[in-house]
mmCIF file with all atom_site columns, C-alpha atoms in Angstrom:
data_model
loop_
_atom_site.group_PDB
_atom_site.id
_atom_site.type_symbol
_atom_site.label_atom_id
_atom_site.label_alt_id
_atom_site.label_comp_id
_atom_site.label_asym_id
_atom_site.label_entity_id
_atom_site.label_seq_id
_atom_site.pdbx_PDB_ins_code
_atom_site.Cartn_x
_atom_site.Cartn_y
_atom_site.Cartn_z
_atom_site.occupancy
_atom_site.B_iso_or_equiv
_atom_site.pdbx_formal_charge
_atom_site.auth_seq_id
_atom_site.auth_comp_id
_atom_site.auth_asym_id
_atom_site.auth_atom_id
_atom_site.pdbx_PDB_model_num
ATOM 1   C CA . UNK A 1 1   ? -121.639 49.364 -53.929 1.00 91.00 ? 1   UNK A CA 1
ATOM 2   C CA . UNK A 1 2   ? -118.974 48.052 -56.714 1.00 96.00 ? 2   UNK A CA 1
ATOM 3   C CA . UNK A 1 3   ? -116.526 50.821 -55.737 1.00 97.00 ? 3   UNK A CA 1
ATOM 4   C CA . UNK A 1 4   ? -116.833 49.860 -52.122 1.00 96.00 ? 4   UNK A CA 1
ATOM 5   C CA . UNK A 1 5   ? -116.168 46.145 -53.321 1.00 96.00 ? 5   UNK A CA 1
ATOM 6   C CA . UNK A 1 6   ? -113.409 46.888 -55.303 1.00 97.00 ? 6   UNK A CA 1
ATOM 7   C CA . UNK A 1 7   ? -111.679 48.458 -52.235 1.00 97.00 ? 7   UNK A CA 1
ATOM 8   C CA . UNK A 1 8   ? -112.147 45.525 -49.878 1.00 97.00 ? 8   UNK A CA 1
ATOM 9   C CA . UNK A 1 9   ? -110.209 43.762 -52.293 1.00 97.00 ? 9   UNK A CA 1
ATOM 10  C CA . UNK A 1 10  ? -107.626 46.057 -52.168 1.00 97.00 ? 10  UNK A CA 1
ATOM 11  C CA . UNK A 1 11  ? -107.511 46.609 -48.598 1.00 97.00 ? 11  UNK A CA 1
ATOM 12  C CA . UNK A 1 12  ? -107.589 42.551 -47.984 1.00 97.00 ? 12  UNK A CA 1
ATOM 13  C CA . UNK A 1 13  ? -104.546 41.949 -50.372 1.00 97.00 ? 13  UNK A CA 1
ATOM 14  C CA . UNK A 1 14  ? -102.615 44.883 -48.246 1.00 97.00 ? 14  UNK A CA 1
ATOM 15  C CA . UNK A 1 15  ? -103.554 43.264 -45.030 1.00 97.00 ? 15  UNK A CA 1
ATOM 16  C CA . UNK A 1 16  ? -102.714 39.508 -46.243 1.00 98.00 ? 16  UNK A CA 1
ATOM 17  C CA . UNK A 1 17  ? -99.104  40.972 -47.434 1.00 98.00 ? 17  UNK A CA 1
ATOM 18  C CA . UNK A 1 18  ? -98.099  42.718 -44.423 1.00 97.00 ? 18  UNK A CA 1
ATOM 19  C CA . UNK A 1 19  ? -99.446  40.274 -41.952 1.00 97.00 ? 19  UNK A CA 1
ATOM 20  C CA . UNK A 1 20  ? -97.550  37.378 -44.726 1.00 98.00 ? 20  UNK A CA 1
ATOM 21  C CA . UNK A 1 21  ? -93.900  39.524 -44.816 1.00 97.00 ? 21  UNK A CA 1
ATOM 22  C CA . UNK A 1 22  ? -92.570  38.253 -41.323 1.00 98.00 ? 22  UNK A CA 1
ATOM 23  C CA . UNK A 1 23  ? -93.554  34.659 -41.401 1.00 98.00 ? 23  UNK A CA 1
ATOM 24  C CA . UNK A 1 24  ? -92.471  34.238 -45.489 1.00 98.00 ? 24  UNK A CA 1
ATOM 25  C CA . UNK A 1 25  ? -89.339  36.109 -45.234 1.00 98.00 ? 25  UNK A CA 1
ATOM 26  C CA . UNK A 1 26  ? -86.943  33.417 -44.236 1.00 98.00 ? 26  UNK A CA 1
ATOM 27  C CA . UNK A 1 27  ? -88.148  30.589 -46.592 1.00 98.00 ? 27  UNK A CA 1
ATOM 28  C CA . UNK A 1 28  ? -88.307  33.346 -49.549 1.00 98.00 ? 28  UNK A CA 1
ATOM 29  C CA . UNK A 1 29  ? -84.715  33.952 -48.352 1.00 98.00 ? 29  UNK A CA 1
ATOM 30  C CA . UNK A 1 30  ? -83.889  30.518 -48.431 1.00 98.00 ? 30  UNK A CA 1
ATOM 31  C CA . UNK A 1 31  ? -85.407  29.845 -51.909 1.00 98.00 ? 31  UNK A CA 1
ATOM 32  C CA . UNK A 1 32  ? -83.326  32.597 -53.009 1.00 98.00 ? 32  UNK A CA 1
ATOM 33  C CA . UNK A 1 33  ? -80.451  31.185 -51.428 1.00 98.00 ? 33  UNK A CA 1
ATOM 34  C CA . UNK A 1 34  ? -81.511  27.473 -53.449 1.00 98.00 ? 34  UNK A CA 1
ATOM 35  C CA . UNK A 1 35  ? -81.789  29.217 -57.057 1.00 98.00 ? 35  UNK A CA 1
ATOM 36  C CA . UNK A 1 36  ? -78.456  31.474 -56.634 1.00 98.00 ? 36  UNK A CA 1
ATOM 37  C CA . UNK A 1 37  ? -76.749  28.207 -55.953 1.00 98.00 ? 37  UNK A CA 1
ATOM 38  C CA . UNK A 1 38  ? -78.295  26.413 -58.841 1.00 98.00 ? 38  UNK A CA 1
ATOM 39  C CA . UNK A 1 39  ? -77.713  29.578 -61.585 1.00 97.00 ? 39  UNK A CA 1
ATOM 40  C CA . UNK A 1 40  ? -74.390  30.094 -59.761 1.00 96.00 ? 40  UNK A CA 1
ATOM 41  C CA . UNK A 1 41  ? -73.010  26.242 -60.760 1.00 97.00 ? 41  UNK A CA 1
ATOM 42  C CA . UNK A 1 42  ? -74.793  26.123 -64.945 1.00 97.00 ? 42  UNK A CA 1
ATOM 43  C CA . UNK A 1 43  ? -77.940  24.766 -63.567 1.00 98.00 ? 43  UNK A CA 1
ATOM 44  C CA . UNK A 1 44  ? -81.368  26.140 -64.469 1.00 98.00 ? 44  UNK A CA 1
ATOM 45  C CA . UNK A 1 45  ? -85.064  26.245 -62.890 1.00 98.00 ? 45  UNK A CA 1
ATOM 46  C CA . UNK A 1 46  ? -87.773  24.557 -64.036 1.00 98.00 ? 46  UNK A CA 1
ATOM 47  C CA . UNK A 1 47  ? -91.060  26.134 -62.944 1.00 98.00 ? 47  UNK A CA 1
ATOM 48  C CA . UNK A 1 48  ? -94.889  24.603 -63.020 1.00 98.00 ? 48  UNK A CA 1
ATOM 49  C CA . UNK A 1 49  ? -98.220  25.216 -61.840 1.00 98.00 ? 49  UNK A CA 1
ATOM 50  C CA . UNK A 1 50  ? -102.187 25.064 -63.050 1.00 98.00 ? 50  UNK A CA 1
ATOM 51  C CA . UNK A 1 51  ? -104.090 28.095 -64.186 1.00 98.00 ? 51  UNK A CA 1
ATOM 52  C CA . UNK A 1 52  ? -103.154 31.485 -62.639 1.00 97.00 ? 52  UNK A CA 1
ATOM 53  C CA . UNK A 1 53  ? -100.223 29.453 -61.196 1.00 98.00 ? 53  UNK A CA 1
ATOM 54  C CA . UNK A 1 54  ? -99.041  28.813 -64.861 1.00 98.00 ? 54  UNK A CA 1
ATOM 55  C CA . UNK A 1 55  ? -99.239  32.059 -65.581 1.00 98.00 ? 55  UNK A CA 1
ATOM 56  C CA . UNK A 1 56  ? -97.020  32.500 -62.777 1.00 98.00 ? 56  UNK A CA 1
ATOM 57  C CA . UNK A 1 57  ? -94.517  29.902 -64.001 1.00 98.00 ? 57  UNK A CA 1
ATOM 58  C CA . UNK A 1 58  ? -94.356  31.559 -67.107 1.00 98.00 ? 58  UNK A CA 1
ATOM 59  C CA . UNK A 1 59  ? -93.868  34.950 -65.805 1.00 98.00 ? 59  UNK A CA 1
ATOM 60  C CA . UNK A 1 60  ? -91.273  33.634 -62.979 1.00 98.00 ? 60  UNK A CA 1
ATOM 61  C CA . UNK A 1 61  ? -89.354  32.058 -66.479 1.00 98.00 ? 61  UNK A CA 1
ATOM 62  C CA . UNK A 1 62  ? -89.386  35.591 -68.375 1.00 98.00 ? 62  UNK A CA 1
ATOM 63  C CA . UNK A 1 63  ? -87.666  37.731 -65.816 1.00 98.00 ? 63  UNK A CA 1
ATOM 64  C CA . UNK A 1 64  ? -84.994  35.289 -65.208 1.00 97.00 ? 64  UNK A CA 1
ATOM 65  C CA . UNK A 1 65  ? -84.103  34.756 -68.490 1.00 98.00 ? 65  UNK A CA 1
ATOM 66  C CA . UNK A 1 66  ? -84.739  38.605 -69.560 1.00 97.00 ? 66  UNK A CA 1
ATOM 67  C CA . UNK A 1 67  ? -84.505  40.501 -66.669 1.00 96.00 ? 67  UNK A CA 1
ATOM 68  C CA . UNK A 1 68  ? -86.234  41.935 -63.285 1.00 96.00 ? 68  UNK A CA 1
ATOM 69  C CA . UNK A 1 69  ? -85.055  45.433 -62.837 1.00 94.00 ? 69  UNK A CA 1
ATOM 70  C CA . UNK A 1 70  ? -81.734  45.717 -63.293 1.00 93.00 ? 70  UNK A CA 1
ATOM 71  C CA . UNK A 1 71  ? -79.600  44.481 -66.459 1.00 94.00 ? 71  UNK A CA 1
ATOM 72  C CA . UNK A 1 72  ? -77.673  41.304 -65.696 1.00 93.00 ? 72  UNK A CA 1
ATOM 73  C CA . UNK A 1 73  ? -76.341  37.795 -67.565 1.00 94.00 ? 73  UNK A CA 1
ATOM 74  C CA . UNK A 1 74  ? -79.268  35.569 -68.656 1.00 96.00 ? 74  UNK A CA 1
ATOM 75  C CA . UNK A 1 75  ? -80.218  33.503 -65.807 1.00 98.00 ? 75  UNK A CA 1
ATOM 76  C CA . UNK A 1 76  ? -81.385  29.504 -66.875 1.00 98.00 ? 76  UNK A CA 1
ATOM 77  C CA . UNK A 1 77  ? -85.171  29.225 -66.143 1.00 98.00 ? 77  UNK A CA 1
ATOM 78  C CA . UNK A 1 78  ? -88.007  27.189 -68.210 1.00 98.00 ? 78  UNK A CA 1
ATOM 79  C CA . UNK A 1 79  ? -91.945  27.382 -67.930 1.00 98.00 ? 79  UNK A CA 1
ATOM 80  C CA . UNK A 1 80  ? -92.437  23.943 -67.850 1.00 98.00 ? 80  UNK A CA 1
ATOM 81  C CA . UNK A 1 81  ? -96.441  24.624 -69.234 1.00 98.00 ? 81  UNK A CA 1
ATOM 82  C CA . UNK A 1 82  ? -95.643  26.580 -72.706 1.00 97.00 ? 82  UNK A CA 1
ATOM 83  C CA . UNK A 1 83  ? -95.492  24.041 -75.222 1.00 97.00 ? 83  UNK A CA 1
ATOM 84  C CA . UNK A 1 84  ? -98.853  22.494 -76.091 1.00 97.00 ? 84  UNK A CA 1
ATOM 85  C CA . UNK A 1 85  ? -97.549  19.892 -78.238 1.00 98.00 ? 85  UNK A CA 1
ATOM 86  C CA . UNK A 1 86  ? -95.689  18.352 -75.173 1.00 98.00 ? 86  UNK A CA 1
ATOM 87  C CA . UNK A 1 87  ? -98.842  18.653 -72.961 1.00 98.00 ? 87  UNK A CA 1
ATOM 88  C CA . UNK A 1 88  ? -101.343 17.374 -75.182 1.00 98.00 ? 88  UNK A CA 1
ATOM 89  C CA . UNK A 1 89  ? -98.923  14.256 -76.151 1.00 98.00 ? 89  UNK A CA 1
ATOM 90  C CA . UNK A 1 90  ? -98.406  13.773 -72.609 1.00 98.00 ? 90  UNK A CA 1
ATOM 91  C CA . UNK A 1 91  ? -102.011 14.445 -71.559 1.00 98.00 ? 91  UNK A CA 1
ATOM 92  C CA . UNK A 1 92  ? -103.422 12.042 -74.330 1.00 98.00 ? 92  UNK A CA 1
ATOM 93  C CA . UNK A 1 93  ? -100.699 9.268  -74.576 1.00 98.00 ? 93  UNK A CA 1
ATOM 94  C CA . UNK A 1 94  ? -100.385 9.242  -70.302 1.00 98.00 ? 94  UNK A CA 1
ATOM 95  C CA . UNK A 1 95  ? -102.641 10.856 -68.825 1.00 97.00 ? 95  UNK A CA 1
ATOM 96  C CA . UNK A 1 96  ? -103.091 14.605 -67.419 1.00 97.00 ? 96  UNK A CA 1
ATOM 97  C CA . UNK A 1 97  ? -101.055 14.051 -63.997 1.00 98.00 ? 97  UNK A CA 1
ATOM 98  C CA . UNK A 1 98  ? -97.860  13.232 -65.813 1.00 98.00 ? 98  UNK A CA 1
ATOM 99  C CA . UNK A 1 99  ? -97.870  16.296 -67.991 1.00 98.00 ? 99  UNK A CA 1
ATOM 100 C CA . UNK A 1 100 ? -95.168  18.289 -65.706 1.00 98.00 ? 100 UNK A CA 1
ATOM 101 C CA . UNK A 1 101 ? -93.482  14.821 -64.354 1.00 98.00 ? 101 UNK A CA 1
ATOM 102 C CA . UNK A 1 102 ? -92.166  13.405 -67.657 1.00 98.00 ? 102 UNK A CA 1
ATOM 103 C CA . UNK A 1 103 ? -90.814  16.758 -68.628 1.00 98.00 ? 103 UNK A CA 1
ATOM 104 C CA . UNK A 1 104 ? -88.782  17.181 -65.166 1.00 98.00 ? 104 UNK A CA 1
ATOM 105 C CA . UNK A 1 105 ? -87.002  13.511 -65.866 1.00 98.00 ? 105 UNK A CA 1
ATOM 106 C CA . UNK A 1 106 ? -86.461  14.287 -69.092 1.00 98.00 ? 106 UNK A CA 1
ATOM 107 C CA . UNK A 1 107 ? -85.079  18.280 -68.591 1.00 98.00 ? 107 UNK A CA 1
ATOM 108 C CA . UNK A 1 108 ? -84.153  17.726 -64.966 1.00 98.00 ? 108 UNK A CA 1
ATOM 109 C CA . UNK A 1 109 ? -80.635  17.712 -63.892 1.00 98.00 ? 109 UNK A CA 1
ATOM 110 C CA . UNK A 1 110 ? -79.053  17.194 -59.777 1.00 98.00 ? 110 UNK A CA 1
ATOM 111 C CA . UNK A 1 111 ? -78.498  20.725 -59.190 1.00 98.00 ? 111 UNK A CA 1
ATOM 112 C CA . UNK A 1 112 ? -81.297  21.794 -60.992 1.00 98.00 ? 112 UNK A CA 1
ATOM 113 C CA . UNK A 1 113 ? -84.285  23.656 -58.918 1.00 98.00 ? 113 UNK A CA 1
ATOM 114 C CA . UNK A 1 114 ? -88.032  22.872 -59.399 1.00 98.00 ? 114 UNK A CA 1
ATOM 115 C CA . UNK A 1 115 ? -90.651  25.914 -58.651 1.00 99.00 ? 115 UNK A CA 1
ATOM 116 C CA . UNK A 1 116 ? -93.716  24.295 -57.753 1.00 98.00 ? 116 UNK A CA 1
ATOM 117 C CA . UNK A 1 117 ? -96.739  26.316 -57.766 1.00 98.00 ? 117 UNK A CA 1
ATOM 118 C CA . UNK A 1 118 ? -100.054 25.126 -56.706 1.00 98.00 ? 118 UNK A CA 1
ATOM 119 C CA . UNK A 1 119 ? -102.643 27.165 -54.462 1.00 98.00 ? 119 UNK A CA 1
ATOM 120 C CA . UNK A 1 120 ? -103.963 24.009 -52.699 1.00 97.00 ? 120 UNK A CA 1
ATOM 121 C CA . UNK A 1 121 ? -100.844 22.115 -52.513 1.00 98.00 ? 121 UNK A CA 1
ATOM 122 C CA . UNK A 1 122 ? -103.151 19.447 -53.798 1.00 98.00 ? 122 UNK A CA 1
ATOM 123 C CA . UNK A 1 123 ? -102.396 19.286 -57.624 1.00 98.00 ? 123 UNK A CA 1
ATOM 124 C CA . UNK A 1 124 ? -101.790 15.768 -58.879 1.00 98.00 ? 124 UNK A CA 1
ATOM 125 C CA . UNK A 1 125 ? -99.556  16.629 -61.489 1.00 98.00 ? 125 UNK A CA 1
ATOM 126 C CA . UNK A 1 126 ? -97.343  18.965 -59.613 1.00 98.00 ? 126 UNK A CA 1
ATOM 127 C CA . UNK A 1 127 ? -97.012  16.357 -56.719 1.00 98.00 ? 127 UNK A CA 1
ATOM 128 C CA . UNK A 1 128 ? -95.750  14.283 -59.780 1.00 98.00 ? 128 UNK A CA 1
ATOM 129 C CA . UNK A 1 129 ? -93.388  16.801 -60.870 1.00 98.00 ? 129 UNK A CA 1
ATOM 130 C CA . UNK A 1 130 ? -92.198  17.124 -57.072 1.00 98.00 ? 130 UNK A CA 1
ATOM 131 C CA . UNK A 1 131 ? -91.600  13.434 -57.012 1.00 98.00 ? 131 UNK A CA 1
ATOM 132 C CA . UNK A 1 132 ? -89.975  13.005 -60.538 1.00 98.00 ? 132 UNK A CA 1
ATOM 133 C CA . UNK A 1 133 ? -87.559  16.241 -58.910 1.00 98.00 ? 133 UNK A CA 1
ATOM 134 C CA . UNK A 1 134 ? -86.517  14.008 -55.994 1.00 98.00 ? 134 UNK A CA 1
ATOM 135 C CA . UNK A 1 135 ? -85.418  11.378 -58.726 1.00 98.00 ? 135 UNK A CA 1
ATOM 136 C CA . UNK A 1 136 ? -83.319  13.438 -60.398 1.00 98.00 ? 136 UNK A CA 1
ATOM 137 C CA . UNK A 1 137 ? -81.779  15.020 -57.164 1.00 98.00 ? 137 UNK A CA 1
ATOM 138 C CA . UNK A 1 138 ? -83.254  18.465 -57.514 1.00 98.00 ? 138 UNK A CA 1
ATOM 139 C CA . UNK A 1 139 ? -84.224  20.722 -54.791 1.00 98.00 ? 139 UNK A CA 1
ATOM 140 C CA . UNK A 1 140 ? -87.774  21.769 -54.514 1.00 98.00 ? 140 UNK A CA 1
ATOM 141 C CA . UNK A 1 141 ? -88.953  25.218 -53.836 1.00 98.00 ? 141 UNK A CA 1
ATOM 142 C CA . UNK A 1 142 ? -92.585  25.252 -53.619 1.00 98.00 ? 142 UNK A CA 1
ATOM 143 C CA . UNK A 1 143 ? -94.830  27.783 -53.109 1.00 98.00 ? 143 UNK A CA 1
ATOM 144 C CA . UNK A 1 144 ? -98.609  26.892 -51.829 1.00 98.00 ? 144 UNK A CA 1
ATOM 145 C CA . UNK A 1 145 ? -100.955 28.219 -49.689 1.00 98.00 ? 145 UNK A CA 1
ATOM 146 C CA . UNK A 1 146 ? -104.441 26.893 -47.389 1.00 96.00 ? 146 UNK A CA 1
ATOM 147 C CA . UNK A 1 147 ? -101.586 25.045 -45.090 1.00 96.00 ? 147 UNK A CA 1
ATOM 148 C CA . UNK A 1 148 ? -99.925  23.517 -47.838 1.00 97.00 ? 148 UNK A CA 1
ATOM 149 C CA . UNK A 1 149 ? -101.762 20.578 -48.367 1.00 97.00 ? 149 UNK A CA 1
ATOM 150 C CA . UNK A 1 150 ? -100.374 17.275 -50.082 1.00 98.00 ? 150 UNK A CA 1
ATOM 151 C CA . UNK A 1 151 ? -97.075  18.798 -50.843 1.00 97.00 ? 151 UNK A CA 1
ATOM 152 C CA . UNK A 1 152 ? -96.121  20.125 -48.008 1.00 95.00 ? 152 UNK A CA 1
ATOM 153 C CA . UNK A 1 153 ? -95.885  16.573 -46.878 1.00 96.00 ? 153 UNK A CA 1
ATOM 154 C CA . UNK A 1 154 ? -94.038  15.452 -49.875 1.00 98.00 ? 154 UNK A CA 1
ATOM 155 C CA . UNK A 1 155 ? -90.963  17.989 -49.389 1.00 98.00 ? 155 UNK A CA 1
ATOM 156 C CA . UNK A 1 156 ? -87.548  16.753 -48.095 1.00 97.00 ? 156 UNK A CA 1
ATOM 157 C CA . UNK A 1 157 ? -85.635  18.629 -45.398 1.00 96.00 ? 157 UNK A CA 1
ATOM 158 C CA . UNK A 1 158 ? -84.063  20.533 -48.314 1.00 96.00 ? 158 UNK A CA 1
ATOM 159 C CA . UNK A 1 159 ? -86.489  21.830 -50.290 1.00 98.00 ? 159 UNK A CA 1
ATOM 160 C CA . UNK A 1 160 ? -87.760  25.056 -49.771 1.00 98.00 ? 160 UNK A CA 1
ATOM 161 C CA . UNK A 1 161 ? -91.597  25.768 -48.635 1.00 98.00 ? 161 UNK A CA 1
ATOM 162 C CA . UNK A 1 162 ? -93.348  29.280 -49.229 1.00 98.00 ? 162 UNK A CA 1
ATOM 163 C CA . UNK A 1 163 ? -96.667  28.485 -47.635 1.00 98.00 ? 163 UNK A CA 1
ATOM 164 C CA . UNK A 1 164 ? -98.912  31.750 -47.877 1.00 98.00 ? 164 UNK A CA 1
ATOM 165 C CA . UNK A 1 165 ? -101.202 31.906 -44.652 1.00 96.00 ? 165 UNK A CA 1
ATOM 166 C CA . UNK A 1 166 ? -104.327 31.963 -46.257 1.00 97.00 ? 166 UNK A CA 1
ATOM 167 C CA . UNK A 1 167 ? -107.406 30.049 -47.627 1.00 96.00 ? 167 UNK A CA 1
ATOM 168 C CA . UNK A 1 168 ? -108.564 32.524 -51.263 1.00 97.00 ? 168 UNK A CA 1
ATOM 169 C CA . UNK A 1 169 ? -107.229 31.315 -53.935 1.00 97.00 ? 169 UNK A CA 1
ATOM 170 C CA . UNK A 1 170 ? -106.978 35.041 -55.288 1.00 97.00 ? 170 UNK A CA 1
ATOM 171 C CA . UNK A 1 171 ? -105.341 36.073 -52.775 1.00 98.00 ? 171 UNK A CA 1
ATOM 172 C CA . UNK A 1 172 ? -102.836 33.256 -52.224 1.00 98.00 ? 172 UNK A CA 1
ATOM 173 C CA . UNK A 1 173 ? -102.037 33.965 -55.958 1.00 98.00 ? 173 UNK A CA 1
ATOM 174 C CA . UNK A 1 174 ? -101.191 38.071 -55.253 1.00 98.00 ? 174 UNK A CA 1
ATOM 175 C CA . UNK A 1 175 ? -98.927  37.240 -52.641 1.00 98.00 ? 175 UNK A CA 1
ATOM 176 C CA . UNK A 1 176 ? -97.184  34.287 -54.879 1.00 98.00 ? 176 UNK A CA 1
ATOM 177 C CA . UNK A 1 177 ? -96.605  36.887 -57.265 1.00 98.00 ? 177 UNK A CA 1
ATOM 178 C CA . UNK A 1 178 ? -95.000  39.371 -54.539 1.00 98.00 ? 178 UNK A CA 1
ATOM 179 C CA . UNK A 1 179 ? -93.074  36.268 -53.573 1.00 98.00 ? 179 UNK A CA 1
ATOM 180 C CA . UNK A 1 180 ? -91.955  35.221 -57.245 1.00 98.00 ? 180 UNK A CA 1
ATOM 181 C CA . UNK A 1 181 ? -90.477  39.375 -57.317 1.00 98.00 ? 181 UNK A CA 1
ATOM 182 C CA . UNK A 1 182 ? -88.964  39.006 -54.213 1.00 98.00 ? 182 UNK A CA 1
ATOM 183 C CA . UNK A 1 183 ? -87.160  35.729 -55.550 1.00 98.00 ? 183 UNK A CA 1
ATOM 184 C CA . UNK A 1 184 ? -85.828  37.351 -58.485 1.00 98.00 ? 184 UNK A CA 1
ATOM 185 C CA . UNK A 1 185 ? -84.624  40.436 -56.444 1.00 97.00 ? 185 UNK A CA 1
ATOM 186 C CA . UNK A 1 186 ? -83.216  38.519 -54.021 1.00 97.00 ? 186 UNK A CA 1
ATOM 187 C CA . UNK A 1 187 ? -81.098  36.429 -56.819 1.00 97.00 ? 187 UNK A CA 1
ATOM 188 C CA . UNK A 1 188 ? -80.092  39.666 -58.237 1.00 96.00 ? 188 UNK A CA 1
ATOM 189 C CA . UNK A 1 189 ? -79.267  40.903 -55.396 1.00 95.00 ? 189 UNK A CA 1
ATOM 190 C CA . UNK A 1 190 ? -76.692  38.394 -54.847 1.00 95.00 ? 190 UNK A CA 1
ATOM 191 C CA . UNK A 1 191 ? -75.274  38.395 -57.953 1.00 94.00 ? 191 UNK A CA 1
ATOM 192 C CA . UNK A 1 192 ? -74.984  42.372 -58.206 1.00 91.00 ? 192 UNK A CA 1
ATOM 193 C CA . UNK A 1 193 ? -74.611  43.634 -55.263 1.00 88.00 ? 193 UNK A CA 1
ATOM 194 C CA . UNK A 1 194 ? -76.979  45.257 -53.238 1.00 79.00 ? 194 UNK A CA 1
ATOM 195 C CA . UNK A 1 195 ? -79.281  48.636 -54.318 1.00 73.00 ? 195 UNK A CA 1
ATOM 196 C CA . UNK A 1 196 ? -81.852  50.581 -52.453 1.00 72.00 ? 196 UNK A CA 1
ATOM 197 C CA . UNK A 1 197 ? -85.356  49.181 -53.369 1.00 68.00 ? 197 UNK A CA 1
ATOM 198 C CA . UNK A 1 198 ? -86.531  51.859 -55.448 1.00 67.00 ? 198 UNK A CA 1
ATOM 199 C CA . UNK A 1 199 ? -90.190  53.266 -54.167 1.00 69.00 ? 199 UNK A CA 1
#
């Protein structure tokens, strides 16, 4: 009974991805497009989310800075939810919601990219960081899913919206992860030509 659980799992992440590759394509493509410009012109990317979506921020920051796959120059990324001393100031001197905001104003630069993660769209403090982006003249690449909620309504005409087309919050977060890979191959991609996607 657990085995055959496990594999519906499996077999619903597979179906989610394939029927998600057509329809996320062309905004992955143009979030790629968005960071290469940023990295290409000394900017950097700040990335945030909640949860699993931290975890994705975090793991977003570490192969742009390292690497993917293939050995490049150090590309200017920070994970925006690392240092607890600067969330539990914020968090207890503000409040919670500002946590990501005040660290965008004060990190931010026009140029710079924000990756905003939240499964919902919904999350008050990366709405805040979304906003406190548009202040400092950033571009917005957000990636959400269940229709994209509150944010999807707070993004300009240039920001960049990776919506997956899906209501689980598990499996919203497997195909942000594909997404976050294809991101970073894309960028590399650009910057060193292209190479067969190894199987």
């Amino acid at each position: 009974m657990i085995e055959q659980r496990i594999q519906q799992h499996f077999i619903d992440s597979a179906d989610l991805k394939y029927q998600a590759a057509q329809p996320l394509s062309k905004p992955i493509a143009a979030g790629v497009q968005a960071m290469l410009a940023c990295v290409t012109s000394g900017g950097k990317v700040l990335a945030c989310g909640n949860g699993g979506s931290a975890a994705d921020a975090q793991h977003f920051a570490a192969e742009f800075v390292g690497r993917f796959e293939r050995e490049r120059p150090e590309l200017g990324a920070i994970a925006l939810t690392t240092d607890s001393s600067i969330l539990t100031a914020i968090g207890n001197d503000y409040d919670f919601n500002s946590i990501f905001s005040k660290q965008v104003r004060a990190l931010g630069q026009p140029g710079d990219v924000l990756l905003a993660i939240s499964t919902s769209g919904n999350s008050a403090n990366i709405l805040a960081a979304v906003e406190a982006a548009h202040q400092r003249e950033m571009t917005v690449v957000a990636m959400t899913g269940k229709g994209g909620g509150k944010m999807g309504a707070a993004l300009r005409e240039t920001d960049v919206h990776i919506c997956v087309p899906h209501d689980r919050t598990a499996r919203i977060q497997e195909v942000h992860l594909l997404a976050l890979h294809c991101l970073c191959d894309g960028v590399d991609s650009q910057l060193l030509g292209e190479q067969e996607i190894p199987t």
